[in-house]
mmCIF file of C-alpha atoms in Angstrom:
data_model
loop_
_atom_site.group_PDB
_atom_site.id
_atom_site.type_symbol
_atom_site.label_atom_id
_atom_site.label_comp_id
_atom_site.label_asym_id
_atom_site.label_seq_id
_atom_site.Cartn_x
_atom_site.Cartn_y
_atom_site.Cartn_z
ATOM 1 C CA MET A 1 -22.265 -24.202 -7.662
ATOM 2 C CA ARG A 2 -24.139 -22.116 -5.050
ATOM 3 C CA GLN A 3 -20.988 -20.117 -4.309
ATOM 4 C CA THR A 4 -20.439 -19.459 -8.032
ATOM 5 C CA LEU A 5 -24.006 -18.242 -8.546
ATOM 6 C CA ILE A 6 -23.848 -15.929 -5.523
ATOM 7 C CA ALA A 7 -20.534 -14.474 -6.623
ATOM 8 C CA ALA A 8 -21.718 -13.953 -10.208
ATOM 9 C CA THR A 9 -24.899 -12.237 -9.029
ATOM 10 C CA LEU A 10 -22.983 -9.954 -6.709
ATOM 11 C CA VAL A 11 -20.476 -8.986 -9.378
ATOM 12 C CA ALA A 12 -23.309 -8.207 -11.811
ATOM 13 C CA SER A 13 -25.106 -6.105 -9.169
ATOM 14 C CA ALA A 14 -21.951 -4.200 -8.338
ATOM 15 C CA ALA A 15 -21.631 -3.201 -11.997
ATOM 16 C CA LEU A 16 -24.961 -1.336 -12.020
ATOM 17 C CA PRO A 17 -24.875 2.456 -12.488
ATOM 18 C CA LEU A 18 -24.865 4.355 -9.189
ATOM 19 C CA GLN A 19 -26.999 7.391 -10.051
ATOM 20 C CA ALA A 20 -30.213 7.457 -8.035
ATOM 21 C CA GLN A 21 -33.351 9.568 -7.823
ATOM 22 C CA GLY A 22 -33.735 12.085 -5.016
ATOM 23 C CA THR A 23 -36.256 11.299 -2.286
ATOM 24 C CA ASN A 24 -39.835 12.435 -2.816
ATOM 25 C CA TYR A 25 -41.302 13.577 0.510
ATOM 26 C CA PRO A 26 -43.497 12.847 2.302
ATOM 27 C CA LEU A 27 -41.791 9.446 2.456
ATOM 28 C CA LYS A 28 -43.715 6.530 3.924
ATOM 29 C CA LEU A 29 -42.082 3.228 4.869
ATOM 30 C CA THR A 30 -43.053 0.057 6.693
ATOM 31 C CA ASN A 31 -40.207 -0.720 9.071
ATOM 32 C CA CYS A 32 -40.253 -3.952 11.092
ATOM 33 C CA GLY A 33 -44.055 -3.954 10.918
ATOM 34 C CA VAL A 34 -44.497 -0.293 11.871
ATOM 35 C CA GLU A 35 -45.567 2.506 9.506
ATOM 36 C CA ILE A 36 -43.219 5.508 9.627
ATOM 37 C CA SER A 37 -43.251 8.699 7.576
ATOM 38 C CA PHE A 38 -41.002 11.683 6.992
ATOM 39 C CA ASP A 39 -41.949 15.099 5.635
ATOM 40 C CA ALA A 40 -38.266 15.929 5.116
ATOM 41 C CA ALA A 41 -34.823 14.495 5.795
ATOM 42 C CA PRO A 42 -34.162 14.330 9.579
ATOM 43 C CA ASP A 43 -31.830 17.059 10.762
ATOM 44 C CA SER A 44 -30.191 14.806 13.360
ATOM 45 C CA ALA A 45 -30.040 11.220 14.589
ATOM 46 C CA VAL A 46 -29.137 9.177 17.638
ATOM 47 C CA THR A 47 -27.984 5.616 17.104
ATOM 48 C CA ILE A 48 -28.614 2.668 19.412
ATOM 49 C CA GLY A 49 -26.301 0.027 18.018
ATOM 50 C CA GLN A 50 -22.944 0.042 16.281
ATOM 51 C CA SER A 51 -24.419 -1.199 13.014
ATOM 52 C CA ALA A 52 -26.711 1.797 12.593
ATOM 53 C CA THR A 53 -23.864 4.121 13.571
ATOM 54 C CA GLU A 54 -21.422 2.770 11.014
ATOM 55 C CA ILE A 55 -24.003 2.771 8.236
ATOM 56 C CA LEU A 56 -24.819 6.442 8.853
ATOM 57 C CA TYR A 57 -21.089 7.218 8.887
ATOM 58 C CA SER A 58 -20.666 5.267 5.633
ATOM 59 C CA LEU A 59 -23.430 7.327 4.053
ATOM 60 C CA GLY A 60 -21.575 10.525 4.917
ATOM 61 C CA LEU A 61 -24.096 11.427 7.620
ATOM 62 C CA ALA A 62 -21.720 11.711 10.597
ATOM 63 C CA PRO A 63 -22.422 15.478 10.897
ATOM 64 C CA LYS A 64 -26.035 14.592 11.666
ATOM 65 C CA VAL A 65 -25.253 11.998 14.366
ATOM 66 C CA ALA A 66 -25.815 13.591 17.793
ATOM 67 C CA GLY A 67 -25.029 10.535 19.910
ATOM 68 C CA THR A 68 -24.171 6.839 19.708
ATOM 69 C CA SER A 69 -24.419 3.769 21.960
ATOM 70 C CA VAL A 70 -24.045 -0.035 22.151
ATOM 71 C CA TRP A 71 -20.496 -0.764 21.033
ATOM 72 C CA PHE A 72 -18.943 -4.233 20.719
ATOM 73 C CA ASN A 73 -15.781 -3.331 18.835
ATOM 74 C CA PRO A 74 -13.836 -0.192 17.948
ATOM 75 C CA VAL A 75 -15.386 1.786 15.131
ATOM 76 C CA LEU A 76 -14.144 0.986 11.626
ATOM 77 C CA PRO A 77 -10.693 2.614 11.369
ATOM 78 C CA LYS A 78 -11.715 4.993 8.595
ATOM 79 C CA PHE A 79 -14.269 6.571 10.961
ATOM 80 C CA ALA A 80 -12.071 6.779 14.072
ATOM 81 C CA GLU A 81 -11.455 10.525 13.774
ATOM 82 C CA VAL A 82 -15.037 11.547 13.143
ATOM 83 C CA ASN A 83 -16.377 9.131 15.762
ATOM 84 C CA ALA A 84 -14.123 10.652 18.416
ATOM 85 C CA GLU A 85 -15.970 13.967 18.022
ATOM 86 C CA ILE A 86 -19.442 12.480 18.546
ATOM 87 C CA GLU A 87 -20.811 11.905 22.045
ATOM 88 C CA ARG A 88 -21.050 8.280 23.109
ATOM 89 C CA LEU A 89 -24.183 8.141 25.268
ATOM 90 C CA ALA A 90 -23.253 4.683 26.583
ATOM 91 C CA ASP A 91 -20.923 1.833 25.725
ATOM 92 C CA ASN A 92 -23.868 -0.522 26.163
ATOM 93 C CA ASP A 93 -27.533 0.351 26.690
ATOM 94 C CA PRO A 94 -28.358 4.091 26.846
ATOM 95 C CA SER A 95 -31.166 5.381 29.021
ATOM 96 C CA PHE A 96 -34.414 6.569 27.450
ATOM 97 C CA GLU A 97 -33.806 10.000 28.933
ATOM 98 C CA SER A 98 -30.297 10.348 27.478
ATOM 99 C CA VAL A 99 -31.596 9.586 23.978
ATOM 100 C CA VAL A 100 -34.563 11.940 24.232
ATOM 101 C CA ALA A 101 -32.349 14.718 25.609
ATOM 102 C CA LYS A 102 -30.627 14.914 22.237
ATOM 103 C CA LYS A 103 -33.970 15.738 20.572
ATOM 104 C CA PRO A 104 -33.049 13.675 17.513
ATOM 105 C CA GLY A 105 -34.970 13.775 14.258
ATOM 106 C CA LEU A 106 -34.535 9.999 14.049
ATOM 107 C CA ILE A 107 -33.415 7.135 16.264
ATOM 108 C CA ALA A 108 -31.657 4.435 14.228
ATOM 109 C CA VAL A 109 -31.614 1.095 16.053
ATOM 110 C CA GLN A 110 -29.698 -2.150 15.529
ATOM 111 C CA TYR A 111 -31.610 -4.491 17.850
ATOM 112 C CA GLU A 112 -35.354 -4.677 18.386
ATOM 113 C CA TRP A 113 -34.771 -5.742 21.995
ATOM 114 C CA HIS A 114 -33.422 -2.243 22.620
ATOM 115 C CA VAL A 115 -36.308 -0.415 20.950
ATOM 116 C CA GLY A 116 -39.333 -2.567 20.159
ATOM 117 C CA GLU A 117 -42.484 -3.903 21.748
ATOM 118 C CA SER A 118 -40.516 -4.765 24.890
ATOM 119 C CA GLY A 119 -37.500 -2.541 24.288
ATOM 120 C CA ILE A 120 -35.236 -2.135 27.285
ATOM 121 C CA VAL A 121 -34.365 1.425 26.228
ATOM 122 C CA GLY A 122 -37.960 2.222 25.286
ATOM 123 C CA THR A 123 -40.784 1.062 23.077
ATOM 124 C CA ARG A 124 -41.302 2.570 19.657
ATOM 125 C CA ASP A 125 -44.580 4.075 20.890
ATOM 126 C CA MET A 126 -42.763 5.828 23.740
ATOM 127 C CA PHE A 127 -40.551 7.630 21.228
ATOM 128 C CA HIS A 128 -43.256 8.158 18.618
ATOM 129 C CA ASP A 129 -45.630 9.658 21.206
ATOM 130 C CA ILE A 130 -43.155 12.496 21.755
ATOM 131 C CA GLY A 131 -42.599 12.998 18.044
ATOM 132 C CA ILE A 132 -39.326 11.098 17.563
ATOM 133 C CA PRO A 133 -39.444 8.539 14.720
ATOM 134 C CA THR A 134 -37.561 5.254 15.070
ATOM 135 C CA TYR A 135 -35.972 3.050 12.432
ATOM 136 C CA ILE A 136 -34.867 -0.514 13.244
ATOM 137 C CA MET A 137 -32.323 -2.183 10.975
ATOM 138 C CA PRO A 138 -34.257 -4.768 8.909
ATOM 139 C CA ALA A 139 -31.524 -7.366 9.477
ATOM 140 C CA ASP A 140 -32.866 -7.748 13.021
ATOM 141 C CA CYS A 141 -36.506 -8.295 12.076
ATOM 142 C CA ASP A 142 -36.690 -9.650 8.530
ATOM 143 C CA THR A 143 -36.833 -13.465 8.832
ATOM 144 C CA LYS A 144 -36.649 -13.162 12.632
ATOM 145 C CA ASP A 145 -39.067 -13.532 15.539
ATOM 146 C CA ASN A 146 -37.929 -11.348 18.428
ATOM 147 C CA SER A 147 -40.909 -12.267 20.625
ATOM 148 C CA THR A 148 -39.252 -15.526 21.684
ATOM 149 C CA GLY A 149 -36.975 -13.765 24.170
ATOM 150 C CA GLY A 150 -33.215 -13.570 24.405
ATOM 151 C CA ASP A 151 -31.636 -12.857 21.054
ATOM 152 C CA GLY A 152 -34.715 -14.065 19.172
ATOM 153 C CA THR A 153 -35.248 -16.914 16.734
ATOM 154 C CA ARG A 154 -34.650 -16.861 13.018
ATOM 155 C CA THR A 155 -37.634 -17.924 10.908
ATOM 156 C CA GLY A 156 -35.504 -17.922 7.773
ATOM 157 C CA ALA A 157 -31.855 -17.585 6.915
ATOM 158 C CA PHE A 158 -30.279 -14.155 7.278
ATOM 159 C CA GLU A 159 -29.299 -12.733 3.924
ATOM 160 C CA THR A 160 -27.225 -9.647 3.238
ATOM 161 C CA ALA A 161 -30.195 -8.362 1.222
ATOM 162 C CA SER A 162 -31.645 -7.207 4.557
ATOM 163 C CA VAL A 163 -28.478 -5.197 5.278
ATOM 164 C CA TYR A 164 -28.680 -3.630 1.833
ATOM 165 C CA LYS A 165 -32.377 -2.890 2.392
ATOM 166 C CA GLY A 166 -31.447 -0.988 5.560
ATOM 167 C CA ILE A 167 -28.752 0.984 3.753
ATOM 168 C CA ARG A 168 -31.112 1.885 0.908
ATOM 169 C CA GLU A 169 -33.946 2.914 3.225
ATOM 170 C CA LEU A 170 -31.723 5.053 5.450
ATOM 171 C CA SER A 171 -30.242 6.702 2.375
ATOM 172 C CA GLU A 172 -33.763 7.384 1.144
ATOM 173 C CA ILE A 173 -34.870 8.811 4.512
ATOM 174 C CA PHE A 174 -31.875 11.177 4.527
ATOM 175 C CA ASP A 175 -32.031 11.837 0.761
ATOM 176 C CA VAL A 176 -28.517 10.555 0.092
ATOM 177 C CA GLN A 177 -29.482 7.764 -2.260
ATOM 178 C CA ASP A 178 -26.373 7.981 -4.430
ATOM 179 C CA ALA A 179 -24.269 7.305 -1.324
ATOM 180 C CA GLY A 180 -26.493 4.324 -0.537
ATOM 181 C CA LYS A 181 -26.082 2.822 -3.980
ATOM 182 C CA THR A 182 -22.325 3.297 -3.849
ATOM 183 C CA LEU A 183 -22.062 1.626 -0.424
ATOM 184 C CA VAL A 184 -24.160 -1.356 -1.470
ATOM 185 C CA ALA A 185 -22.067 -1.807 -4.602
ATOM 186 C CA GLU A 186 -18.853 -1.731 -2.552
ATOM 187 C CA LEU A 187 -20.140 -4.327 -0.093
ATOM 188 C CA GLU A 188 -21.393 -6.583 -2.877
ATOM 189 C CA ALA A 189 -17.917 -6.497 -4.385
ATOM 190 C CA VAL A 190 -16.394 -7.535 -1.023
ATOM 191 C CA GLU A 191 -18.837 -10.452 -0.834
ATOM 192 C CA ALA A 192 -18.072 -11.597 -4.346
ATOM 193 C CA GLU A 193 -14.323 -11.442 -3.791
ATOM 194 C CA ALA A 194 -14.535 -13.404 -0.517
ATOM 195 C CA ILE A 195 -16.597 -16.161 -2.096
ATOM 196 C CA ALA A 196 -14.337 -16.359 -5.143
ATOM 197 C CA ARG A 197 -11.273 -16.633 -2.867
ATOM 198 C CA ALA A 198 -12.790 -19.597 -1.021
ATOM 199 C CA GLU A 199 -13.636 -21.290 -4.300
ATOM 200 C CA GLY A 200 -10.103 -20.764 -5.496
ATOM 201 C CA VAL A 201 -8.510 -22.707 -2.644
ATOM 202 C CA ASP A 202 -10.654 -25.813 -3.182
ATOM 203 C CA LEU A 203 -11.731 -26.357 0.405
ATOM 204 C CA PRO A 204 -12.455 -29.940 1.557
ATOM 205 C CA ASP A 205 -15.920 -31.412 1.140
ATOM 206 C CA ASN A 206 -17.978 -31.470 4.351
ATOM 207 C CA LEU A 207 -15.836 -28.766 5.929
ATOM 208 C CA SER A 208 -17.474 -27.856 9.263
ATOM 209 C CA ALA A 209 -17.220 -25.073 11.820
ATOM 210 C CA VAL A 210 -18.624 -23.652 15.036
ATOM 211 C CA PHE A 211 -18.860 -19.953 15.948
ATOM 212 C CA TRP A 212 -18.355 -19.161 19.662
ATOM 213 C CA PHE A 213 -19.579 -15.706 20.642
ATOM 214 C CA SER A 214 -19.195 -15.814 24.429
ATOM 215 C CA SER A 215 -20.279 -17.689 27.580
ATOM 216 C CA ALA A 216 -22.013 -16.440 30.695
ATOM 217 C CA ASP A 217 -19.261 -18.331 32.526
ATOM 218 C CA LEU A 218 -16.375 -20.318 31.094
ATOM 219 C CA GLU A 219 -17.450 -23.361 33.075
ATOM 220 C CA ILE A 220 -20.924 -23.529 31.522
ATOM 221 C CA ASP A 221 -22.310 -24.055 28.024
ATOM 222 C CA PRO A 222 -21.156 -21.434 25.482
ATOM 223 C CA TYR A 223 -23.290 -19.198 23.268
ATOM 224 C CA VAL A 224 -22.705 -20.533 19.782
ATOM 225 C CA ALA A 225 -24.188 -19.550 16.438
ATOM 226 C CA GLY A 226 -27.376 -21.148 15.185
ATOM 227 C CA ARG A 227 -27.643 -22.088 11.555
ATOM 228 C CA LEU A 228 -29.729 -19.138 10.310
ATOM 229 C CA GLY A 229 -27.952 -16.031 11.610
ATOM 230 C CA ALA A 230 -25.003 -14.055 10.276
ATOM 231 C CA PRO A 231 -22.444 -16.833 10.948
ATOM 232 C CA GLY A 232 -24.786 -19.231 9.140
ATOM 233 C CA TYR A 233 -24.717 -16.885 6.148
ATOM 234 C CA MET A 234 -20.895 -16.873 6.184
ATOM 235 C CA MET A 235 -20.683 -20.640 6.385
ATOM 236 C CA ASP A 236 -23.300 -21.169 3.682
ATOM 237 C CA ALA A 237 -21.629 -18.678 1.341
ATOM 238 C CA LEU A 238 -18.238 -20.384 1.758
ATOM 239 C CA GLY A 239 -19.538 -23.950 1.621
ATOM 240 C CA ILE A 240 -19.075 -24.785 5.329
ATOM 241 C CA GLU A 241 -21.383 -26.931 7.454
ATOM 242 C CA ASN A 242 -22.464 -25.482 10.814
ATOM 243 C CA VAL A 243 -22.256 -28.238 13.451
ATOM 244 C CA ILE A 244 -24.995 -26.405 15.398
ATOM 245 C CA ALA A 245 -28.447 -27.182 13.971
ATOM 246 C CA SER A 246 -30.542 -24.774 16.109
ATOM 247 C CA ASP A 247 -32.685 -21.972 14.624
ATOM 248 C CA GLU A 248 -32.069 -19.850 17.705
ATOM 249 C CA GLU A 249 -29.797 -16.904 17.054
ATOM 250 C CA TRP A 250 -27.330 -17.822 19.843
ATOM 251 C CA PRO A 251 -28.256 -21.110 21.558
ATOM 252 C CA THR A 252 -26.197 -22.522 24.408
ATOM 253 C CA VAL A 253 -24.690 -25.924 23.560
ATOM 254 C CA GLY A 254 -22.483 -28.098 25.765
ATOM 255 C CA TRP A 255 -18.822 -28.586 24.906
ATOM 256 C CA GLU A 256 -19.340 -32.345 24.972
ATOM 257 C CA SER A 257 -21.829 -32.050 22.105
ATOM 258 C CA ILE A 258 -19.586 -29.692 20.153
ATOM 259 C CA ALA A 259 -16.591 -31.976 20.686
ATOM 260 C CA ARG A 260 -18.558 -34.977 19.411
ATOM 261 C CA ALA A 261 -19.332 -33.011 16.226
ATOM 262 C CA ASP A 262 -15.594 -32.163 16.049
ATOM 263 C CA PRO A 263 -15.716 -29.071 13.789
ATOM 264 C CA ASP A 264 -12.814 -28.546 11.412
ATOM 265 C CA VAL A 265 -12.659 -24.828 12.247
ATOM 266 C CA ILE A 266 -13.556 -22.825 15.355
ATOM 267 C CA VAL A 267 -14.399 -19.141 14.925
ATOM 268 C CA ILE A 268 -14.245 -17.034 18.099
ATOM 269 C CA ALA A 269 -15.414 -13.481 18.715
ATOM 270 C CA TYR A 270 -13.192 -10.724 20.013
ATOM 271 C CA MET A 271 -14.793 -7.649 21.514
ATOM 272 C CA ASP A 272 -14.277 -4.726 23.862
ATOM 273 C CA ARG A 273 -17.412 -5.639 25.814
ATOM 274 C CA ARG A 274 -16.711 -7.271 29.190
ATOM 275 C CA ARG A 275 -20.153 -8.423 30.318
ATOM 276 C CA PHE A 276 -18.909 -12.015 30.750
ATOM 277 C CA PRO A 277 -15.397 -13.433 31.375
ATOM 278 C CA ALA A 278 -15.529 -15.196 28.005
ATOM 279 C CA ASP A 279 -15.989 -11.862 26.222
ATOM 280 C CA ASP A 280 -12.174 -11.747 26.440
ATOM 281 C CA VAL A 281 -10.742 -13.557 23.411
ATOM 282 C CA GLU A 282 -7.643 -14.532 25.393
ATOM 283 C CA LYS A 283 -9.877 -16.302 27.926
ATOM 284 C CA LYS A 284 -11.510 -18.183 25.081
ATOM 285 C CA LEU A 285 -8.144 -19.305 23.700
ATOM 286 C CA GLU A 286 -6.935 -20.351 27.150
ATOM 287 C CA PHE A 287 -10.070 -22.419 27.657
ATOM 288 C CA LEU A 288 -9.820 -24.145 24.284
ATOM 289 C CA ARG A 289 -6.194 -25.073 24.851
ATOM 290 C CA ASN A 290 -6.632 -26.370 28.394
ATOM 291 C CA ASP A 291 -10.153 -27.705 28.881
ATOM 292 C CA ALA A 292 -10.140 -31.496 29.021
ATOM 293 C CA VAL A 293 -12.931 -31.823 26.433
ATOM 294 C CA ALA A 294 -12.507 -28.779 24.182
ATOM 295 C CA SER A 295 -8.760 -29.225 23.825
ATOM 296 C CA GLN A 296 -9.278 -32.595 22.136
ATOM 297 C CA MET A 297 -11.122 -31.145 19.130
ATOM 298 C CA THR A 298 -9.297 -31.399 15.828
ATOM 299 C CA ALA A 299 -9.616 -27.668 15.166
ATOM 300 C CA VAL A 300 -7.829 -26.889 18.438
ATOM 301 C CA GLN A 301 -5.075 -29.428 17.955
ATOM 302 C CA GLU A 302 -4.499 -28.303 14.361
ATOM 303 C CA GLY A 303 -4.607 -24.615 15.288
ATOM 304 C CA ARG A 304 -7.575 -23.876 13.047
ATOM 305 C CA ILE A 305 -9.049 -21.111 15.230
ATOM 306 C CA VAL A 306 -10.160 -17.905 13.528
ATOM 307 C CA GLN A 307 -10.786 -14.632 15.357
ATOM 308 C CA ILE A 308 -13.551 -12.380 14.025
ATOM 309 C CA ASP A 309 -14.845 -9.199 15.584
ATOM 310 C CA ALA A 310 -18.036 -9.779 17.538
ATOM 311 C CA HIS A 311 -19.930 -7.127 15.619
ATOM 312 C CA ALA A 312 -19.423 -9.157 12.430
ATOM 313 C CA MET A 313 -21.208 -12.120 14.034
ATOM 314 C CA SER A 314 -24.392 -10.071 14.342
ATOM 315 C CA ALA A 315 -26.502 -9.466 11.251
ATOM 316 C CA THR A 316 -24.858 -6.228 10.185
ATOM 317 C CA MET A 317 -22.769 -4.589 7.495
ATOM 318 C CA ARG A 318 -19.759 -5.957 9.393
ATOM 319 C CA SER A 319 -20.936 -9.517 8.592
ATOM 320 C CA ILE A 320 -19.699 -8.946 5.055
ATOM 321 C CA TYR A 321 -16.274 -7.984 6.374
ATOM 322 C CA GLY A 322 -16.446 -11.060 8.619
ATOM 323 C CA LEU A 323 -17.026 -13.160 5.510
ATOM 324 C CA GLU A 324 -13.918 -11.596 4.039
ATOM 325 C CA THR A 325 -11.865 -12.339 7.187
ATOM 326 C CA LEU A 326 -13.019 -15.961 7.297
ATOM 327 C CA SER A 327 -12.336 -16.469 3.605
ATOM 328 C CA GLU A 328 -8.813 -15.111 3.997
ATOM 329 C CA ALA A 329 -8.173 -17.335 7.031
ATOM 330 C CA LEU A 330 -9.397 -20.455 5.245
ATOM 331 C CA SER A 331 -7.164 -19.711 2.272
ATOM 332 C CA GLU A 332 -4.138 -19.889 4.578
ATOM 333 C CA MET A 333 -5.107 -23.122 6.387
ATOM 334 C CA SER A 334 -3.989 -26.672 5.756
ATOM 335 C CA PHE A 335 -6.566 -29.456 5.871
ATOM 336 C CA GLU A 336 -4.276 -32.356 4.987
#
């Protein structure tokens, strides 16, 4: 029933007219607890995080992007050509100086741990004090406590409404609100279709899964998805139980515990990042097939392993495409 209601709501939302009002400046917003204001649309932007980059591209704002950073996966194929012309300040964390050197009219940020109270690139005050406004994607602070360290702790379930909020607010800041409404409508349609597909294949009751992002070392406990982040949203939307009960965004859980829960499906992240050996999806597959404990799980023995891009496992626009990928994979699986 929940899946049906979500799908119906999304379809109805997607049918709304797309015409929007232009932005009335000065524009004032509260973003992740910080008041920000704009007297006019920023003339340029630097992005710290793939999510912010791809949203600006999707809004037709690539000509205003002066630099990007923090990449997990290749850019969406439709933006490959335009992205190749824009300077990548860093594959991972950019320096404060490299961002400031671009003199951007806005810094759009995916993760608060990059730019926040303890941001490793810089604090918001550091940028604001030199006249550069910052905007953090709401998906990383709505229903989330980032003061707990690491990847933070969810205080409530991630919902795609926070992604849509970010799209709408960025489109308002840049005065491209029609583009924002169009993008939200397109993503809502993708969500609705993915959920309807899963309903159509009549998945088993009590279907369960685990999402494995990476591991600091293949021999130690893996980083797996807690119940309230983006993977939790995917599982909830498709009627899947997460065998990991933690509220942490990416807790570490031993393979013995995961094997005892014996998930029906294992979802693994693929990425270009190579911070840890397990960032390599082939290393993950090798481990699952050969480890004495992990190899005994039903999902491994039945070949029910789904690969999703790592960026989709973070609370981003890509999460909706991850939902689509998972729905398609489930529709092709046998659970007999």
